[in-house]
Coordinates of C-alpha atoms in Angstrom, one line a residue:
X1 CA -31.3 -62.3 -39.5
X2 CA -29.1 -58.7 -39.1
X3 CA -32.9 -57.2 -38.2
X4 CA -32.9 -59.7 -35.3
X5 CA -29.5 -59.5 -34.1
X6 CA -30.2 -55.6 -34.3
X7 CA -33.5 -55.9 -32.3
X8 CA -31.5 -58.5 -29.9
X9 CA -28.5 -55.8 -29.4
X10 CA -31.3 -53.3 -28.8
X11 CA -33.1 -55.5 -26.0
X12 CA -29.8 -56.1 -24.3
X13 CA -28.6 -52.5 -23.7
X14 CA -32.1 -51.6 -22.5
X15 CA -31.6 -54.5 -20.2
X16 CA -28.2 -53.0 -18.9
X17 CA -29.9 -49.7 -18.8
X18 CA -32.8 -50.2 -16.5
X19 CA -30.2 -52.4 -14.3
X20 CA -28.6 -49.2 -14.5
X21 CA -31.2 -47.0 -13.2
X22 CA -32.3 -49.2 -10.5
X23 CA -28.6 -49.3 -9.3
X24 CA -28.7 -45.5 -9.3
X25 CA -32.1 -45.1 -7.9
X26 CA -30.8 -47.0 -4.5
X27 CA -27.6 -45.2 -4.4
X28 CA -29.3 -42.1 -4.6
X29 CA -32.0 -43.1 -2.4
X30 CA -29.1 -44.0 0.4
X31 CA -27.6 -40.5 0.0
X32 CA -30.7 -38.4 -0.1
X33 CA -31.7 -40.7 3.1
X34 CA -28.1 -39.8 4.9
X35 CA -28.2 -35.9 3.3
X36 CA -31.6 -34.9 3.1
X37 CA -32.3 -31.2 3.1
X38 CA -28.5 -31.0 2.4
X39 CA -27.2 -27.4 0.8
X40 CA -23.9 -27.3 -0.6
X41 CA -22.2 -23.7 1.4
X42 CA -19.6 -22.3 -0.2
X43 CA -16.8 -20.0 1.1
X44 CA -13.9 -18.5 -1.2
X45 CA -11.1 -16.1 0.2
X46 CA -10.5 -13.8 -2.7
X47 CA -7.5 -12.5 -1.6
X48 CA -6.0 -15.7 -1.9
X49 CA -7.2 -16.2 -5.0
X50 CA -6.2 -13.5 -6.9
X51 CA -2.4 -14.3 -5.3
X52 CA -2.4 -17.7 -6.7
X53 CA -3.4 -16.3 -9.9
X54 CA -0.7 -13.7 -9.5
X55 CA 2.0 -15.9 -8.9
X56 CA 0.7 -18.2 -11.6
X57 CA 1.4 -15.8 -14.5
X58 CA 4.4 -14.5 -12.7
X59 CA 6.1 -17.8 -12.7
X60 CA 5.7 -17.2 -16.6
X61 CA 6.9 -13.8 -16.5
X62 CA 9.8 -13.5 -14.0
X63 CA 13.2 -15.1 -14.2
X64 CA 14.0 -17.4 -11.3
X65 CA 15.5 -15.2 -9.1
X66 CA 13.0 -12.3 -9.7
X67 CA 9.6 -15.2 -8.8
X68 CA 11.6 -16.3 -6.0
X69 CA 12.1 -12.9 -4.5
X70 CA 8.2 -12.3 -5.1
X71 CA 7.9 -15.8 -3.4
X72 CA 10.1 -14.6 -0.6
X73 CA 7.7 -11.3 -0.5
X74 CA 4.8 -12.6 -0.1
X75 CA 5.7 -15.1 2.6
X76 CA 6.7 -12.1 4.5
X77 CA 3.6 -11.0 4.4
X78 CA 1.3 -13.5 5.2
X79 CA 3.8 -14.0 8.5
X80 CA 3.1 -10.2 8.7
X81 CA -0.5 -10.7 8.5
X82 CA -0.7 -13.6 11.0
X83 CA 1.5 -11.9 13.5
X84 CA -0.5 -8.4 13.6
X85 CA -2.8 -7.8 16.1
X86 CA -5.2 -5.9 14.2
X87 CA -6.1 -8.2 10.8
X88 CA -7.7 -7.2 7.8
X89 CA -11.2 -6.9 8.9
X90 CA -14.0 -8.6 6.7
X91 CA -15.9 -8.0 3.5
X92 CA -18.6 -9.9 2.7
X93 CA -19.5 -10.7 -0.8
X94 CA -22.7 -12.7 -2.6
X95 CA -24.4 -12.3 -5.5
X96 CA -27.8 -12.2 -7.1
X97 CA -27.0 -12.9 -10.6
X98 CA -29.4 -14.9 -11.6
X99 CA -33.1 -12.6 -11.7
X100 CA -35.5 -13.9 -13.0
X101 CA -39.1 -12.9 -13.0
X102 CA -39.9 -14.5 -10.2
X103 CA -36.8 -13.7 -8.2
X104 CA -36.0 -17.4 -7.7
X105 CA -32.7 -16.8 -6.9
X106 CA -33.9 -15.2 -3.3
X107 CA -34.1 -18.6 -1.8
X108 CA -30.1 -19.0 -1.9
X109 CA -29.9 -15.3 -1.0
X110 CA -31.6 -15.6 1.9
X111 CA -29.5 -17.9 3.4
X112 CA -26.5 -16.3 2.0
X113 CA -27.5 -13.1 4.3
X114 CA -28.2 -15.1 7.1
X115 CA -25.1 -16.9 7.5
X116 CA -23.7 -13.4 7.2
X117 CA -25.4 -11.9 9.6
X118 CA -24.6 -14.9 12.3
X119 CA -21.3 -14.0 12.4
X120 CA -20.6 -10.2 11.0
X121 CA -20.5 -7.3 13.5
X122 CA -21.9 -3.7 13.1
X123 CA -20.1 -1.4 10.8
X124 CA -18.2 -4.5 8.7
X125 CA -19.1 -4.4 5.2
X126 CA -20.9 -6.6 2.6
X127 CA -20.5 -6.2 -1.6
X128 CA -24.1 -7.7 -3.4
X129 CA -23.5 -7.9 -7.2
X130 CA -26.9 -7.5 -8.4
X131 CA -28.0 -8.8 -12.3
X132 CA -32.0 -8.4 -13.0
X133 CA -34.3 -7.1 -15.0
X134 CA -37.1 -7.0 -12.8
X135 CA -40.1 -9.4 -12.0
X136 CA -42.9 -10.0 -10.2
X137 CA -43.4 -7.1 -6.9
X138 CA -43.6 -9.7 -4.1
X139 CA -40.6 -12.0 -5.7
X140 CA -38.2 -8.9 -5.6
X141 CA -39.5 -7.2 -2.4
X142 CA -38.8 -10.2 -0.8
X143 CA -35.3 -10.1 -2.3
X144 CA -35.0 -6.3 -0.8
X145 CA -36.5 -6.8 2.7
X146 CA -33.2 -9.1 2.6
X147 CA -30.9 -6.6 1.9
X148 CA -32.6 -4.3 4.3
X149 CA -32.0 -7.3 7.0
X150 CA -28.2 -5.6 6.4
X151 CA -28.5 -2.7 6.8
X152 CA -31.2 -3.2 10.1
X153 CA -27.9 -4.9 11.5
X154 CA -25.7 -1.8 11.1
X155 CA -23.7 -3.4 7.9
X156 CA -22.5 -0.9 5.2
X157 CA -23.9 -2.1 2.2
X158 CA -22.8 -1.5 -1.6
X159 CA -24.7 -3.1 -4.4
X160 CA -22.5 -3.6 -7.6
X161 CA -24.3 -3.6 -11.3
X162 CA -22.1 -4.4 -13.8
X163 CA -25.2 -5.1 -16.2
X164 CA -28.7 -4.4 -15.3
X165 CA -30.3 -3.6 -12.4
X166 CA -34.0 -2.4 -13.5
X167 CA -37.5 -2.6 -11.9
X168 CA -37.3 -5.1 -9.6
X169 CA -33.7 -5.1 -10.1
X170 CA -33.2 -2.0 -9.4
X171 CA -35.6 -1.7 -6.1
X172 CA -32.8 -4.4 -4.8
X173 CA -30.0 -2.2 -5.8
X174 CA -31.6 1.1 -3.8
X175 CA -31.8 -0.5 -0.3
X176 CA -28.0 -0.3 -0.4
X177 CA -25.9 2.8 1.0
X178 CA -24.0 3.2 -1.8
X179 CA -24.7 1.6 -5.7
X180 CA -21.9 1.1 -8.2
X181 CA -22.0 0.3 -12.0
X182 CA -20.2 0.0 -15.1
X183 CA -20.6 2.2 -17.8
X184 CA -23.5 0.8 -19.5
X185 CA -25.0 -1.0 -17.3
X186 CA -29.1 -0.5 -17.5
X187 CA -30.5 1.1 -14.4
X188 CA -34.1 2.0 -13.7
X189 CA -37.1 1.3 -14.8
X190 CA -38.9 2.4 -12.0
X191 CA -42.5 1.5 -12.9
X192 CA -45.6 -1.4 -13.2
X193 CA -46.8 -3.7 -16.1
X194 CA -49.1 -5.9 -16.9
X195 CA -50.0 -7.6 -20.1
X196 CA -52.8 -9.9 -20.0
X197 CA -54.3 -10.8 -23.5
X198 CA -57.7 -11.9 -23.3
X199 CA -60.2 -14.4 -25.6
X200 CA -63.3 -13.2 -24.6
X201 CA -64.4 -12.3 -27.7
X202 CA -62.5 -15.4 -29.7
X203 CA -65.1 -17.6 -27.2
X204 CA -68.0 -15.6 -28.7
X205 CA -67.3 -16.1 -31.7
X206 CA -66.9 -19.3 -32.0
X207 CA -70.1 -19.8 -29.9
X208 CA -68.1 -21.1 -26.8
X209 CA -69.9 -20.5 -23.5
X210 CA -67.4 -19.2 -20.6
X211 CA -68.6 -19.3 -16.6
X212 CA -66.8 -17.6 -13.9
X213 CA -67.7 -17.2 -10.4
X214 CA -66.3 -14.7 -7.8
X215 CA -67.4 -13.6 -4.2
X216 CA -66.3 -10.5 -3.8
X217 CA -66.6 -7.0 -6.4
X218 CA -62.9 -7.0 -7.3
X219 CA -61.8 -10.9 -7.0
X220 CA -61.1 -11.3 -10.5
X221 CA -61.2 -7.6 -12.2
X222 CA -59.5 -8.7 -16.0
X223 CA -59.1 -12.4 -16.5
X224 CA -57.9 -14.0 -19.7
X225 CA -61.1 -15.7 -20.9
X226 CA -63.9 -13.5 -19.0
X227 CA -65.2 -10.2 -20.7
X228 CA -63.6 -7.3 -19.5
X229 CA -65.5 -4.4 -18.1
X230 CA -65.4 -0.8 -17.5
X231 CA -65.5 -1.3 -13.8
X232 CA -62.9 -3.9 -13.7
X233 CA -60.9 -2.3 -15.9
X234 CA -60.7 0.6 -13.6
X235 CA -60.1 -1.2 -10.9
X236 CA -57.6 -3.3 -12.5
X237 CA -55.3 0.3 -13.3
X238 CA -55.7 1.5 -10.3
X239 CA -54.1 -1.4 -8.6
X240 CA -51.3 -1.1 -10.9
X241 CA -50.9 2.8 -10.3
X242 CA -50.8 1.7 -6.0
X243 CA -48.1 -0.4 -6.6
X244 CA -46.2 1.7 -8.9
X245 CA -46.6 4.5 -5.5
X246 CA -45.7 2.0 -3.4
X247 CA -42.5 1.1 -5.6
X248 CA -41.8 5.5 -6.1
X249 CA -42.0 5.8 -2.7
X250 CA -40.0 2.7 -0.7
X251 CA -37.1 4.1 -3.7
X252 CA -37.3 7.5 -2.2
X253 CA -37.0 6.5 0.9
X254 CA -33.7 4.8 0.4
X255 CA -32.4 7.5 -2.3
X256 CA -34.3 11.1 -1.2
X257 CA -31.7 12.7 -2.7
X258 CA -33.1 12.1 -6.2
X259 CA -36.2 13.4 -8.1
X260 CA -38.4 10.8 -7.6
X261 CA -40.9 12.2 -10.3
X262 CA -37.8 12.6 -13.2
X263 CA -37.3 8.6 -12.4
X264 CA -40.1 6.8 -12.0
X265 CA -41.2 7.3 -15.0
X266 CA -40.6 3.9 -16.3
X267 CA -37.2 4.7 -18.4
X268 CA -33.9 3.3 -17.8
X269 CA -30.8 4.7 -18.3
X270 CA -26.8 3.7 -19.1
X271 CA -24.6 4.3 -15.8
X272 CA -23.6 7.8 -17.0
X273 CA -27.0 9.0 -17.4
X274 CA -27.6 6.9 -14.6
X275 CA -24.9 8.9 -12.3
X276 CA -26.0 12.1 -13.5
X277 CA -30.1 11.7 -12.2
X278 CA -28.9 10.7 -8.7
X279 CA -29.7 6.9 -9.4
X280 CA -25.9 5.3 -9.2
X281 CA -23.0 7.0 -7.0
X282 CA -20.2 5.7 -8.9
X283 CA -19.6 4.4 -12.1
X284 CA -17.1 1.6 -11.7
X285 CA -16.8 -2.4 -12.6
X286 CA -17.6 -4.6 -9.4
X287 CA -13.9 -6.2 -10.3
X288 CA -12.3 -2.9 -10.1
X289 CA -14.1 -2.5 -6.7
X290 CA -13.6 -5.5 -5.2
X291 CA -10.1 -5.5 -6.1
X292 CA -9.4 -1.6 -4.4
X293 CA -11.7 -3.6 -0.9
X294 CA -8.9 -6.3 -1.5
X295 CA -6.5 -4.4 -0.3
X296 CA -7.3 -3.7 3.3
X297 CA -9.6 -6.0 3.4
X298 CA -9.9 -10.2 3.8
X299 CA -12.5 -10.5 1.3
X300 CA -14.7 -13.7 1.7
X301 CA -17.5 -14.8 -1.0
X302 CA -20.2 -16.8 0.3
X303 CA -22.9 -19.0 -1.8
X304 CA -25.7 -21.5 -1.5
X305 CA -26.4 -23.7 -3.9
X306 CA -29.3 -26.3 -3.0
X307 CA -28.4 -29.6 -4.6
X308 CA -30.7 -31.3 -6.8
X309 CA -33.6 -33.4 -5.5
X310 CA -33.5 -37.3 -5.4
X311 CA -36.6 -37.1 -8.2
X312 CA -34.4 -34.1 -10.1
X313 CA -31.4 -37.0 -10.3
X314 CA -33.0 -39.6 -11.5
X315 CA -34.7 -37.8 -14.1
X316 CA -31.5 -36.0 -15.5
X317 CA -29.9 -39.6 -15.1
X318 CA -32.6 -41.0 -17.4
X319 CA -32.8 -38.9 -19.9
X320 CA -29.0 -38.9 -20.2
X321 CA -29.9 -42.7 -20.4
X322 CA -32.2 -42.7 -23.1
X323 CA -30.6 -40.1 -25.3
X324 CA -27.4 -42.7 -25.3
X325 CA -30.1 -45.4 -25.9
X326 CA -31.4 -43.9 -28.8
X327 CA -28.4 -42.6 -30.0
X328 CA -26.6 -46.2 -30.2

């Protein structure tokens, strides 16, 4: 009898749950209809946030008539500010913090630079904080032919590492006039890999017969299940030794100063190290920098975040669903 009541409990919150779902699913479906191909952009004055955050911990620290004469101070100034003829001009700040190996994150950056560059005039400024340990050659170029969209437009551009900036990373971070990073941040790698293990001889063994077809000498030169031949082989490094020229020489031609051939060796380096071969001109935090900007200048963050999908929703929504289901 308690199996059946336990089995009748069990039918009844599934019920609820796919009455749920469907509830959901036209809600969504109303919004994504209204919203569709809507991006959430984001735009944070720093300078005002670091003063609420000032005054926040002051009111802790002061006495009453000491935060109210800070109070009194800053008022002063903003009415300063708003009367003066010749505001604090702009910095620009977005980030590419999350680099992965197939530079996903360019697809907010992107945007990010364009809505920059719609209203930012030549010789204003823009801060990138760059985190990646490289990726895949197209993925990242793509990522620095943005940045170089910057500086086409006659914007001063600094990249800021405060942890790695390598490979791909770092052939971001050399497009910019001027690269800071923390102590021991990682920066370099200047060089090409490629790892592709290969069965070949597995599928011999076991007697397994593998086809492939091609048109063309070098359309597939080492694969992961075909044999792998002197001539492909050969053609297959020498492809990777083009693109690591083509990577030594679009770094040297944002960085000449450097010795191209002590760098590109592969290595990386911690910001001293980093400093000293020419790769980083100043070994600093991106807060500490952003904060000395801060004062002269209005400092405005900008980010896009795309929202998720109406499929994306309803999955998440489902799962969280289920889990509870199964939980109970």
């Amino acid at each position: 009898m308690e199996f059946l009541q336990n089995l009748g409990l069990f039918f009844f919150q599934t019920l609820i749950i796919i009455m749920g779902i469907i509830a959901v699913i036209l809600t969504i479906a109303a919004v994504a209809i209204k919203n569709k191909n809507h991006k959430n952009f984001e735009i944070e004055i720093l300078n005002e946030k670091h003063q609420d955050q000032k005054v926040a911990l002051q009111s802790i620290l002061l006495t009453a008539d000491a935060l109210k004469k800070e109070k009194k101070k800053i008022k002063a100034e903003e009415k300063a500010e708003e009367k003066n003829e010749s505001p604090k001009p702009p910095v620009y700040i977005l980030d590419f913090l999350k680099g992965d190996i197939n530079a996903s994150s360019v697809d907010h950056f992107r945007e990010e630079i364009s809505a920059v560059l719609s209203v930012a005039e030549k010789g204003q400024s823009v801060i990138i904080n760059v985190e990646s340990p490289g990726g895949v050659v197209h993925g990242y170029g793509l990522a620095a032919a943005q940045i170089l969209r910057l500086r086409d437009h006659g914007l001063d551009v600094t990249v800021c590492v405060d942890k790695v900036a390598a490979s791909g990373g770092y052939m971001m971070a050399c497009v910019a006039h001027k690269i800071v990073c923390s102590p021991f941040a990682i920066i370099g790698s200047i060089g090409v890999v490629a790892q592709v293990p290969n069965f070949n001889k597995l599928l011999k063994k076991y007697d397994v017969d593998f086809k492939e077809y091609t048109a063309g000498d070098y359309k597939r030169t080492v694969s992961l299940l075909g044999e792998i031949t002197e001539k492909g082989e050969k053609k297959f490094i020498e492809q990777l030794e083009a693109t690591h020229l083509l990577f030594k020489s679009f770094v040297g031609q944002f960085r000449p100063h450097m010795d191209i051939s002590k760098v590109a060796t592969g290595e990386y380096w911690f910001g001293q190290d980093a400093l000293k071969m020419g790769l980083v001109d100043e070994i600093l935090t991106s807060d500490d920098f952003i904060l000395k900007k801060m004062k002269t200048h209005k400092m405005i963050k900008i980010s896009f975040e795309k929202k998720p999908s109406l499929s994306e929703k309803i999955s998440e929504f489902v799962s969280q669903a289920v889990s509870s289901s199964v939980q109970k």
